[in-house]
Coordinates of C-alpha atoms in Angstrom, one line a residue:
Chain A
X129 CA -3.2 116.8 79.4
X130 CA -3.1 120.5 80.1
X131 CA -6.1 122.3 81.5
X132 CA -6.0 126.0 81.2
X133 CA -8.0 129.1 80.6
X134 CA -6.5 131.4 78.0
X135 CA -7.7 134.8 79.3
X136 CA -7.7 136.4 75.8
X137 CA -5.7 136.5 72.6
X138 CA -4.0 139.6 74.1
X139 CA -1.9 137.2 76.1
X140 CA 0.3 137.1 73.0
X141 CA 1.7 140.4 73.9
X142 CA 1.9 140.0 77.6
X143 CA 3.8 136.8 78.1
X144 CA 6.1 138.3 80.7
X145 CA 3.3 140.0 82.7
X146 CA 2.1 138.4 86.0
X147 CA -1.1 136.5 85.9
X148 CA -4.2 138.6 86.2
X149 CA -6.9 137.7 88.7
X150 CA -8.7 135.4 86.3
X151 CA -5.4 133.6 85.6
X152 CA -5.7 132.0 89.0
X153 CA -8.2 129.7 87.3
X154 CA -5.3 128.3 85.2
X155 CA -3.5 126.0 87.6
X156 CA -6.4 125.0 89.7
X157 CA -6.3 121.3 88.8
X158 CA -2.6 121.1 89.6
X159 CA -2.9 122.5 93.1
X160 CA -3.5 120.6 96.3
X161 CA -4.8 123.4 98.4
X162 CA -7.0 126.5 97.8
X163 CA -4.4 128.6 99.5
X164 CA -2.0 128.1 96.5
X165 CA -4.5 129.5 94.0
X166 CA -3.3 132.7 92.6
X167 CA -0.4 133.0 95.0
X168 CA 2.0 135.7 93.9
X169 CA 4.8 134.1 95.9
X170 CA 5.1 131.2 93.5
X171 CA 8.6 130.7 92.0
X172 CA 9.2 132.7 88.8
X173 CA 10.1 129.5 86.9
X174 CA 6.7 128.1 87.6
X175 CA 5.0 131.3 86.7
X176 CA 6.7 131.5 83.4
X177 CA 5.9 127.9 82.7
X178 CA 2.2 128.6 83.3
X179 CA 2.3 131.6 81.0
X180 CA 4.0 129.5 78.3
X181 CA 1.4 126.7 78.7
X182 CA -1.2 129.4 78.2
X183 CA 0.3 130.8 75.0
X184 CA 0.9 127.6 73.0
X185 CA -2.7 126.3 73.0
X186 CA -4.0 129.9 72.5
X187 CA -1.9 130.2 69.3
X188 CA -3.1 126.8 68.2
X189 CA -6.6 127.8 69.2
X190 CA -6.4 130.9 66.9
X191 CA -5.1 128.7 64.0
X192 CA -7.9 126.1 64.5
X193 CA -10.5 128.9 64.8
X194 CA -9.5 130.4 61.5
X195 CA -9.4 127.0 59.8
X196 CA -13.0 126.4 61.1
X197 CA -14.0 130.0 60.1
X198 CA -12.6 129.5 56.6
X199 CA -14.4 126.2 56.3
X200 CA -17.6 127.9 57.5
X201 CA -17.1 130.7 54.9
X202 CA -16.3 128.1 52.2
X203 CA -19.4 126.0 53.0
X204 CA -21.5 129.2 53.1
X205 CA -20.4 130.3 49.6
X206 CA -20.9 126.7 48.4
X207 CA -24.5 126.6 49.8
X208 CA -25.4 129.9 48.0
X209 CA -23.7 128.9 44.7
X210 CA -25.3 125.5 44.8
X211 CA -28.9 126.7 45.5
X212 CA -28.5 129.4 42.7
X213 CA -27.2 126.9 40.2
X214 CA -30.0 124.4 41.1
X215 CA -32.7 127.0 40.5
X216 CA -31.2 128.6 37.5
X217 CA -30.0 125.5 35.7
X218 CA -32.6 122.9 36.6
X219 CA -35.6 124.9 37.6
X220 CA -35.7 127.4 34.8
X221 CA -34.3 130.6 36.4
X222 CA -35.9 133.5 38.1
X223 CA -38.7 136.0 37.7
X224 CA -41.2 137.9 39.9
X225 CA -44.4 137.3 38.1
X226 CA -46.3 134.8 40.1
X227 CA -45.1 131.9 38.0
X228 CA -43.0 128.9 39.1
X229 CA -40.0 131.1 38.3
X230 CA -40.9 133.3 41.2
X231 CA -41.0 130.4 43.5
X232 CA -37.4 129.7 42.6
X233 CA -36.4 132.8 44.6
X234 CA -37.8 131.1 47.7
X235 CA -35.0 128.5 48.2
X236 CA -32.3 130.9 47.1
X237 CA -33.3 133.7 49.4
X238 CA -34.1 131.5 52.4
X239 CA -30.8 129.5 52.1
X240 CA -28.8 132.8 51.6
X241 CA -30.6 134.8 54.3
X242 CA -31.8 132.4 57.0
X243 CA -28.8 130.0 56.8
X244 CA -25.7 131.6 55.3
X245 CA -25.8 135.3 56.1
X246 CA -27.4 134.5 59.4
X247 CA -24.7 131.9 60.3
X248 CA -21.9 134.3 59.3
X249 CA -23.5 137.1 61.4
X250 CA -23.8 134.7 64.3
X251 CA -20.1 133.7 64.4
X252 CA -18.9 137.3 63.9
X253 CA -18.1 137.8 67.6
X254 CA -15.9 134.7 67.6
X255 CA -13.4 136.5 65.3
X256 CA -10.5 137.7 67.5
X257 CA -10.5 141.0 65.5
X258 CA -13.7 141.9 67.2
X259 CA -12.3 141.6 70.7
X260 CA -11.0 145.2 71.1
X261 CA -12.2 147.7 73.7
X262 CA -14.7 149.3 71.4
X263 CA -17.5 146.8 70.8
X264 CA -19.9 149.3 69.2
X265 CA -18.7 148.9 65.5
X266 CA -18.9 145.1 65.8
X267 CA -22.3 145.3 67.4
X268 CA -23.6 147.5 64.6
X269 CA -22.0 145.1 62.0
X270 CA -23.7 142.1 63.7
X271 CA -27.0 143.9 63.7
X272 CA -26.6 145.0 60.0
X273 CA -25.7 141.4 58.9
X274 CA -28.7 140.0 60.8
X275 CA -30.9 142.7 59.3
X276 CA -29.7 141.7 55.8
X277 CA -30.4 138.1 56.7
X278 CA -33.9 139.0 57.9
X279 CA -34.7 141.1 54.8
X280 CA -33.5 138.3 52.5
X281 CA -35.7 135.8 54.5
X282 CA -38.7 138.1 54.3
X283 CA -38.2 138.5 50.5
X284 CA -38.0 134.7 50.3
X285 CA -41.3 134.4 52.2
X286 CA -42.9 137.0 49.9
X287 CA -41.7 135.0 46.9
X288 CA -43.6 131.9 48.0
X289 CA -46.7 133.7 49.3
X290 CA -47.0 135.6 46.0
X291 CA -46.6 132.4 44.0
X292 CA -49.1 130.6 46.1
X293 CA -51.6 133.4 45.9
X294 CA -51.2 133.7 42.1
X295 CA -51.9 130.0 41.8
X296 CA -54.6 129.9 44.5
X297 CA -52.5 127.4 46.5
X298 CA -53.2 127.7 50.3
X299 CA -50.4 129.1 52.4
X300 CA -48.8 127.6 55.5
X301 CA -50.4 124.1 55.4
X302 CA -47.3 121.9 55.4
X303 CA -45.0 121.0 58.4
X304 CA -42.2 122.6 56.4
X305 CA -44.1 125.9 56.3
X306 CA -45.0 125.7 60.0
X307 CA -41.3 125.2 61.0
X308 CA -40.1 127.9 58.4
X309 CA -42.6 130.6 59.5
X310 CA -41.9 129.9 63.2
X311 CA -38.2 130.2 62.5
X312 CA -38.6 133.5 60.6
X313 CA -40.9 134.9 63.4
X314 CA -38.4 133.9 66.1
X315 CA -35.6 135.5 64.0
X316 CA -37.5 138.8 63.6
X317 CA -38.3 138.8 67.4
X318 CA -34.7 138.1 68.2
X319 CA -33.5 141.0 65.9
X320 CA -35.9 143.5 67.5
X321 CA -35.2 142.4 71.0
X322 CA -31.4 142.3 70.2
X323 CA -31.4 145.9 68.9
X324 CA -33.5 147.2 71.7
X325 CA -31.5 145.3 74.4
X326 CA -28.0 145.7 73.2
X327 CA -27.8 148.7 70.8
X328 CA -30.1 151.3 72.3
X329 CA -28.1 153.5 74.7
X330 CA -31.0 153.6 77.2
X331 CA -30.9 149.8 77.7
X332 CA -29.5 149.2 81.2
X333 CA -26.4 146.9 81.7
X334 CA -28.5 144.6 84.1
X335 CA -31.0 144.0 81.2
X336 CA -28.1 143.2 78.8
X337 CA -26.7 140.7 81.2
X338 CA -30.1 139.1 81.6
X339 CA -30.8 139.0 77.9
X340 CA -27.4 137.8 76.6
X341 CA -27.6 134.1 77.4
X342 CA -31.2 134.0 76.1
X343 CA -30.0 135.8 72.9
X344 CA -27.1 133.4 72.4
X345 CA -29.4 130.3 73.1
X346 CA -32.1 131.6 70.8
X347 CA -29.5 132.2 68.1
X348 CA -28.6 128.5 68.2
X349 CA -32.2 127.5 68.2
X350 CA -32.9 129.6 65.1
X351 CA -29.9 128.0 63.3
X352 CA -31.2 124.5 64.2
X353 CA -34.8 125.3 63.1
X354 CA -33.6 126.8 59.8
X355 CA -31.6 123.6 59.0
X356 CA -34.8 121.5 59.7
X357 CA -36.9 123.9 57.5
X358 CA -34.3 123.8 54.6
X359 CA -34.0 120.0 54.7
X360 CA -37.8 119.5 54.7
X361 CA -38.2 122.2 52.0
X362 CA -35.6 120.8 49.6
X363 CA -37.1 117.3 50.1
X364 CA -40.7 118.6 49.4
X365 CA -39.6 120.6 46.3
X366 CA -37.9 117.5 44.8
X367 CA -41.0 115.4 45.3
X368 CA -43.1 118.1 43.7
X369 CA -40.8 118.7 40.8
X370 CA -39.4 115.3 40.0
X371 CA -42.6 113.3 39.3
X372 CA -41.4 111.6 36.1
X373 CA -43.3 111.2 32.9
X374 CA -43.8 114.9 32.6
X375 CA -41.5 116.7 30.1
X376 CA -39.4 113.6 29.9
X377 CA -38.0 114.1 33.4
X378 CA -37.0 111.2 35.7
X379 CA -38.8 110.7 39.0
X380 CA -37.0 111.6 42.3
X381 CA -37.0 107.9 43.2
X382 CA -34.7 107.1 40.2
X383 CA -32.1 109.6 41.6
X384 CA -31.6 111.8 38.5
X385 CA -28.6 114.2 38.5
X386 CA -30.8 117.0 39.8
X387 CA -31.9 114.9 42.8
X388 CA -28.3 114.0 43.7
X389 CA -27.3 117.7 43.3
X390 CA -30.1 119.1 45.4
X391 CA -29.7 116.4 48.1
X392 CA -26.0 117.4 48.2
X393 CA -27.1 121.0 48.8
X394 CA -29.0 119.7 51.8
X395 CA -25.9 118.0 53.1
X396 CA -23.9 121.2 52.6
X397 CA -26.5 123.1 54.6
X398 CA -26.3 120.6 57.4
X399 CA -22.5 120.8 57.4
X400 CA -22.6 124.6 57.4
X401 CA -25.1 124.7 60.3
X402 CA -23.0 122.2 62.3
X403 CA -19.8 124.2 61.9
X404 CA -21.6 127.4 62.9
X405 CA -23.0 125.7 66.0
X406 CA -19.6 124.2 66.8
X407 CA -17.9 127.6 66.5
X408 CA -20.7 129.2 68.7
X409 CA -20.4 126.4 71.4
X410 CA -16.6 126.4 71.8
X411 CA -16.0 128.4 75.0
X412 CA -12.4 129.1 74.0
X413 CA -13.5 131.0 71.0
X414 CA -16.0 133.2 72.9
X415 CA -15.4 136.9 73.4
X416 CA -13.2 137.2 76.5
X417 CA -16.0 139.0 78.4
X418 CA -18.5 136.2 77.7
X419 CA -15.8 133.6 78.5
X420 CA -15.1 135.2 81.9
X421 CA -18.9 135.2 82.6
X422 CA -19.2 131.6 81.6
X423 CA -16.2 130.7 83.8
X424 CA -18.1 131.8 86.8
X425 CA -21.2 130.2 85.5
X426 CA -24.0 132.7 85.0
X427 CA -26.5 130.8 83.0
X428 CA -29.9 132.2 82.3
X429 CA -31.4 130.7 85.4
X430 CA -29.1 132.6 87.7
X431 CA -28.7 135.8 85.8
X432 CA -31.5 137.5 87.7
X433 CA -30.0 136.8 91.1
Chain B
X192 CA -26.4 139.8 90.3
X193 CA -24.5 136.9 92.0
X194 CA -22.0 134.9 90.1
X195 CA -21.1 131.6 91.6
X196 CA -20.1 128.0 90.9
X197 CA -22.2 125.4 92.8
X198 CA -19.7 122.7 93.3
X199 CA -22.3 119.9 93.5
X200 CA -25.7 119.2 94.9
X201 CA -23.9 117.7 97.9
X202 CA -23.3 121.2 99.1
X203 CA -26.7 120.9 100.8
X204 CA -25.1 118.7 103.4
X205 CA -21.9 120.6 103.8
X206 CA -22.9 124.2 104.3
X207 CA -20.5 124.6 107.1
X208 CA -17.4 123.1 105.5
X209 CA -14.7 125.3 104.1
X210 CA -14.6 125.9 100.4
X211 CA -12.8 123.2 98.4
X212 CA -10.1 124.1 95.9
X213 CA -12.6 124.6 93.1
X214 CA -14.5 127.0 95.2
X215 CA -11.8 129.5 94.7
X216 CA -13.4 130.1 91.3
X217 CA -16.4 131.3 93.2
X218 CA -15.5 134.8 94.3
X219 CA -13.2 135.8 91.4
X220 CA -15.2 138.6 90.1
X221 CA -15.5 140.2 93.5
X222 CA -11.7 140.2 94.2
X223 CA -9.3 142.9 93.4
X224 CA -6.1 140.9 93.5
X225 CA -5.2 137.4 92.6
X226 CA -3.6 136.9 96.0
X227 CA -7.1 136.9 97.6
X228 CA -8.3 134.0 95.5
X229 CA -9.0 131.0 97.6
X230 CA -7.4 132.5 100.7
X231 CA -8.1 130.5 103.8
X232 CA -7.6 133.6 106.0
X233 CA -10.9 135.2 104.9
X234 CA -13.3 136.2 107.7
X235 CA -15.7 133.5 108.6
X236 CA -18.6 135.7 108.1
X237 CA -17.7 136.2 104.4
X238 CA -17.0 132.5 104.0
X239 CA -20.5 131.6 105.4
X240 CA -22.0 134.3 103.2
X241 CA -20.4 132.7 100.1
X242 CA -21.6 129.2 101.1
X243 CA -25.2 130.5 101.6
X244 CA -25.1 132.2 98.2
X245 CA -24.1 128.9 96.8
X246 CA -27.0 127.0 98.3
X247 CA -29.9 129.1 97.3
X248 CA -29.4 129.0 93.5
X249 CA -28.5 125.3 93.7
X250 CA -31.8 124.5 95.3
X251 CA -33.6 126.6 92.7
X252 CA -31.5 124.9 90.1
X253 CA -32.6 121.4 91.2
X254 CA -36.3 122.5 91.2
X255 CA -35.9 124.1 87.7
X256 CA -34.0 121.0 86.5
X257 CA -36.8 118.7 87.6
X258 CA -39.4 120.9 86.0
X259 CA -37.5 120.8 82.7
X260 CA -37.0 117.0 83.1
X261 CA -40.7 116.4 83.7
X262 CA -41.5 118.6 80.7
X263 CA -39.1 116.6 78.7
X264 CA -40.6 113.3 79.9
X265 CA -44.1 114.6 79.2
X266 CA -43.2 115.8 75.7
X267 CA -41.5 112.4 75.0
X268 CA -44.6 110.5 76.1
X269 CA -46.8 112.8 74.0
X270 CA -44.5 112.3 70.9
X271 CA -44.8 108.5 71.2
X272 CA -48.6 108.6 71.9
X273 CA -49.1 111.0 69.0
X274 CA -47.1 109.1 66.4
X275 CA -48.9 105.8 67.5
X276 CA -52.3 107.3 67.3
X277 CA -51.6 108.9 63.9
X278 CA -50.5 105.6 62.3
X279 CA -53.1 103.5 64.0
X280 CA -56.1 105.8 63.6
X281 CA -55.4 107.6 60.3
X282 CA -53.0 105.3 58.5
X283 CA -54.7 101.9 59.1
X284 CA -52.6 100.4 61.8
X285 CA -49.7 98.0 61.8
X286 CA -48.5 94.8 60.2
X287 CA -45.2 93.3 59.1
X288 CA -46.1 91.9 55.7
X289 CA -44.5 94.3 53.2
X290 CA -47.7 96.4 52.9
X291 CA -48.3 100.0 53.7
X292 CA -49.2 98.9 57.2
X293 CA -45.6 97.7 57.6
X294 CA -44.4 101.2 56.6
X295 CA -46.4 102.6 59.5
X296 CA -43.9 101.0 61.9
X297 CA -41.2 103.3 60.4
X298 CA -42.4 106.7 61.9
X299 CA -43.4 105.0 65.2
X300 CA -40.1 103.2 65.7
X301 CA -37.9 106.1 64.6
X302 CA -39.7 108.7 66.7
X303 CA -39.7 106.4 69.7
X304 CA -36.1 105.2 69.3
X305 CA -34.1 107.9 67.6
X306 CA -35.9 110.8 69.3
X307 CA -37.6 109.9 72.6
X308 CA -35.6 107.0 74.1
X309 CA -32.4 108.5 72.7
X310 CA -33.2 111.9 74.2
X311 CA -34.1 110.4 77.6
X312 CA -30.9 108.4 77.6
X313 CA -28.9 111.5 76.7
X314 CA -30.2 113.5 79.7
X315 CA -29.8 110.7 82.2
X316 CA -26.5 112.0 83.5
X317 CA -28.1 115.3 84.3
X318 CA -30.4 113.7 87.0
X319 CA -28.8 114.5 90.4
X320 CA -29.5 110.9 91.5
X321 CA -26.8 109.7 89.2
X322 CA -24.1 111.9 90.8
X323 CA -23.0 109.4 93.4
X324 CA -19.5 108.0 93.7
X325 CA -20.3 104.8 91.8
X326 CA -20.9 105.8 88.2
X327 CA -21.0 102.3 86.8
X328 CA -24.7 101.4 87.3
X329 CA -25.6 104.7 85.6
X330 CA -23.1 104.2 82.7
X331 CA -24.7 100.7 82.2
X332 CA -28.2 102.2 82.3
X333 CA -27.1 104.9 79.8
X334 CA -25.7 102.3 77.5
X335 CA -28.8 100.1 77.8
X336 CA -31.2 103.0 77.1
X337 CA -29.1 103.9 74.0
X338 CA -28.9 100.3 72.9
X339 CA -32.8 100.1 73.2
X340 CA -32.9 103.4 71.1
X341 CA -30.5 101.9 68.5
X342 CA -32.5 98.6 68.2
X343 CA -35.8 100.5 67.8
X344 CA -34.2 102.7 65.1
X345 CA -32.7 99.7 63.3
X346 CA -36.2 98.0 63.4
X347 CA -37.7 101.2 62.1
X348 CA -35.2 101.2 59.2
X349 CA -35.9 97.5 58.5
X350 CA -39.7 98.4 58.3
X351 CA -39.2 100.9 55.5
X352 CA -36.5 98.9 53.6
X353 CA -38.8 95.8 53.7
X354 CA -41.7 97.9 52.5
X355 CA -39.7 99.5 49.7
X356 CA -38.3 96.1 48.6
X357 CA -41.7 94.5 48.6
X358 CA -43.1 97.4 46.4
X359 CA -39.9 97.6 44.2
X360 CA -39.4 101.2 45.4
X361 CA -35.7 102.3 45.4
X362 CA -34.1 102.9 48.9
X363 CA -32.2 105.9 50.0
X364 CA -33.0 108.3 47.2
X365 CA -34.6 111.2 49.1
X366 CA -32.8 113.9 51.2
X367 CA -34.9 112.7 54.2
X368 CA -33.4 109.2 53.8
X369 CA -29.9 110.6 53.4
X370 CA -30.2 112.5 56.6
X371 CA -31.9 109.7 58.4
X372 CA -29.4 107.0 57.4
X373 CA -26.5 109.3 58.3
X374 CA -28.0 109.9 61.7
X375 CA -28.6 106.2 62.4
X376 CA -25.0 105.4 61.2
X377 CA -23.6 108.1 63.5
X378 CA -25.7 106.8 66.3
X379 CA -24.4 103.3 65.9
X380 CA -20.8 104.5 65.7
X381 CA -21.4 106.6 68.8
X382 CA -22.8 103.6 70.7
X383 CA -19.9 101.3 69.8
X384 CA -17.2 103.9 70.5
X385 CA -19.0 104.9 73.7
X386 CA -19.1 101.3 75.0
X387 CA -15.5 100.6 74.0
X388 CA -14.3 103.9 75.4
X389 CA -16.3 104.3 78.6
X390 CA -17.4 100.8 79.7
X391 CA -14.6 98.4 78.8
X392 CA -12.3 98.2 81.9
X393 CA -9.2 98.1 79.6
X394 CA -10.0 101.6 78.3
X395 CA -7.4 104.1 79.7
X396 CA -8.5 107.2 81.6
X397 CA -6.6 109.4 79.2
X398 CA -8.7 108.0 76.3
X399 CA -11.9 108.6 78.2
X400 CA -10.9 112.2 78.8
X401 CA -10.1 112.6 75.1
X402 CA -13.3 110.9 74.0
X403 CA -15.8 112.6 76.4
X404 CA -16.2 116.1 74.8
X405 CA -16.5 114.4 71.3
X406 CA -19.1 112.0 72.7
X407 CA -21.1 114.8 74.2
X408 CA -20.9 116.9 71.1
X409 CA -21.8 114.1 68.8
X410 CA -24.7 113.3 71.1
X411 CA -26.1 116.8 70.4
X412 CA -25.5 116.5 66.7
X413 CA -27.4 113.2 66.5
X414 CA -30.4 114.8 68.3
X415 CA -30.3 117.7 65.9
X416 CA -30.1 115.5 62.8
X417 CA -32.8 113.2 64.1
X418 CA -35.1 116.3 64.4
X419 CA -34.3 117.3 60.8
X420 CA -34.9 113.7 59.6
X421 CA -38.3 113.5 61.5
X422 CA -39.6 116.9 60.2
X423 CA -38.7 116.1 56.6
X424 CA -40.1 112.5 57.0
X425 CA -43.5 113.6 58.4
X426 CA -43.7 116.3 55.7
X427 CA -42.9 113.8 53.0
X428 CA -45.4 111.2 54.3
X429 CA -48.2 113.7 54.4
X430 CA -47.6 114.8 50.8
X431 CA -47.6 111.1 49.8
X432 CA -50.7 110.1 51.8
X433 CA -52.9 113.2 51.5
X434 CA -53.3 113.6 47.8
X435 CA -57.0 114.2 47.7
X436 CA -59.5 112.6 45.3
X437 CA -58.5 109.1 46.4
X438 CA -60.8 107.3 48.9
X439 CA -62.5 110.6 49.4
X440 CA -59.6 112.0 51.4
X441 CA -58.8 115.7 51.4
X442 CA -55.4 116.9 50.1
X443 CA -52.6 118.1 52.5
X444 CA -53.1 121.6 51.1
X445 CA -56.6 121.8 52.5
X446 CA -55.3 121.1 56.0
X447 CA -57.6 118.1 56.9
X448 CA -57.6 117.0 60.6
X449 CA -54.8 114.4 59.9
X450 CA -52.5 117.1 58.5
X451 CA -53.0 119.4 61.5
X452 CA -52.5 116.4 63.8
X453 CA -49.3 115.2 62.2
X454 CA -47.9 118.7 61.8
X455 CA -48.5 119.1 65.6
X456 CA -46.5 115.9 66.1
X457 CA -43.7 117.6 64.2
X458 CA -43.9 120.6 66.6
X459 CA -43.9 118.3 69.6
X460 CA -40.8 116.5 68.3
X461 CA -39.0 119.9 67.8
X462 CA -40.1 121.0 71.4
X463 CA -38.8 117.7 72.8
X464 CA -35.5 118.0 71.0
X465 CA -35.0 121.6 72.1
X466 CA -35.7 120.8 75.7
X467 CA -33.2 117.9 75.6
X468 CA -30.5 120.2 74.0
X469 CA -31.3 122.8 76.6
X470 CA -30.8 120.3 79.5
X471 CA -27.6 119.0 77.9
X472 CA -26.1 122.5 77.4
X473 CA -26.8 124.0 80.8
X474 CA -23.5 123.8 82.6
X475 CA -25.1 123.9 86.1
X476 CA -26.9 120.6 85.4
X477 CA -23.8 118.8 84.3
X478 CA -22.3 116.0 86.4
X479 CA -20.0 117.7 88.9
X480 CA -16.9 116.0 87.3
X481 CA -17.8 117.4 83.9
X482 CA -18.6 120.8 85.4
X483 CA -15.2 120.9 87.0
X484 CA -13.6 120.0 83.7
X485 CA -15.5 122.6 81.8
X486 CA -14.8 125.2 84.5
X487 CA -11.1 124.8 83.7
X488 CA -11.9 124.8 80.0
X489 CA -11.0 121.5 78.4
X490 CA -12.8 121.6 75.0
X491 CA -12.1 119.1 72.4
X492 CA -9.4 121.0 70.7
X493 CA -7.2 121.1 73.8
X494 CA -8.0 117.7 75.2
X495 CA -5.1 116.1 73.4
X496 CA -2.5 118.4 74.9

C-alpha cells in the first residue's frame, strides 16, 4: 500500500522537479528517522521513484474525481427531471394562483435549489480547473450558484406559504416544515456570512482562516438537513395525495406507480446528497491550499490559536 | 495562528522527549526549505517551544472533546427519554399483541437502537481512554454496543411488521420505510463485515487497512440515513395519529402539545446526530493510529495501491 500526499494536480507538469517542502510529508511512513525526512541528499533514483509514486495515484485520483463528479451531475439532473415529471404528470402541473397547482412548485423549487444547485455549488471548489492562482472568479461563481440556490429555495417557500394562506392552512406546524425552515435559515445565514467573510475585500485573512472550517462544516450540515427535509416532505405529500377512493386513485399503501416513482425520487435525492458529501469529504480532492491546511491539522477548535 | 499535529494525548507525559518522526509534520509551514524538516540539529529552545505549543491545544482539545461527548451523551439520554414519554403518555403505552400499542415499540426501539446506542458506539474510539496499546477490549466493546444497537433495531422492525401483518397493512410501501429498511440492512452488513474484518484473528492487516476508511465512511452514512428515517417517521406518525375530530384530539395542523413535543424529539435527534458526526469528523479526536494514517492521506481511493 502506498501512502502519499499529492501536493496538487500541477505535479503533472513538474515530475522532474525536486520535492517542495510539503513533499517531505510523502515518504514519512517509509522512514526510520526524522532526520531523513525531506533530505535533499537522497539518491536521485529514490527521489524519482517518489515522484512517480505521486503522479500515478494523482492521475487516477483525477479520473475517479471526474467519474464521481459526472455521477453527481447525472444524479442532479435526474432529481430535477424526476421532481418536474412527478408534479407535471401526476399532480396536475403548475400555477401561481393559490391552488394545489401552486403547491406543486414547492417540491420542484426546493429539490432544484436546496439540493441540486446547492450541491453542485458546494463541490465547485473540488474541480481541478478551479485550482489556479486567481481564486476570485471561482469564488464569485460559487457565491452566484449559492445565491441561485437560495433564491430558488425562497421561491419554493413562498409557493407553500401562499398556498397555505390561500387555503387557511397553518404554516410551520409539521416536523418536515421545522427541519425545512431551519435548513433554509441556516443556508441564508451561511450565504451572508460567506459573502461578508470571503468576498468583501475588507475581510481580514485571519477572519477567513477562522471562518473556513465552520463554513465547510456548515455546508455539509445544510446538505444533510436538506436531505432529511426532502425525504420527510415527499413522504408527507404522498400520504396527503394518495388517500385512495378519491378520483379513483389508489392509496399510498397499495404502492401505485406514482408512489413507486416518487419514492424513487427520494432515493435519487439521497444518492445525490451522499455523493456530494463524499466529494466534499475526500481530502485528496480538496483545493491544494485547504489540503495543506488540513495536513497540518487546523480544525475549527485550533484556528484561533 | 499555530498549526500543529498533536501526536497523541500521551504527549502530556513526554514533554521533554524529542519529536518522533511524525512530528516532522509539525513545523512544515514555518520552514523555508525541505532540508529543515525533522532536523535533529535544531536548537533545543526551538524544540521545547514546539513541544509546548503541542501540549496546550491538546489539553484544550481533551476538554472540548469531553464537553462534546457529555453533550452527546445528554442528548442521547434526552432522545430516549423523550421517545419513551411520547409513546407512553400520549400514545397509550406498550404491548406486544398486534395492536397499536405494539406499534409504539417501533419509534422507541429505532430511536434507542439505530440512533442513540449506534451513535454512542460510533464515537467510542474517540474517547482518549481507548487509546492504549491493547485495542482488543475496546474493539469488543464497540462490536457489543453495535450488536445491541442492531438487535434493538431488528426488534423495532419486528414491532412494526407484526403490527402491519395483524392489521393487514402492507409493509414497506412508504419512502420512510424504504429509507429505514435500507439503513437497517446497511447497518447489519456493516456489523458482519466489521466483525469479520476487524475482530477475527485470521483477517490480514492489509484487509483491515483497506476496510477501515470504508467502515468509517459507511458508519457516517448510516447515522445520516437513520436521522432521515427518524424525521420522516415521526412526521408520518403525527399525521396518522393527530387527525382531529376523533376522540376529541386536535389535528397536527393546530399544533397540539403532542405535536410540539414530538417535533422537539425530531430536533433532539438531529442535534444528537450532528454532534456524533462532528465528533467523528474532527481529525484531532481520532485514534492516534488513524490520525497518523490520515496525516499521510490514505483515503479509500488509494488504500488499494
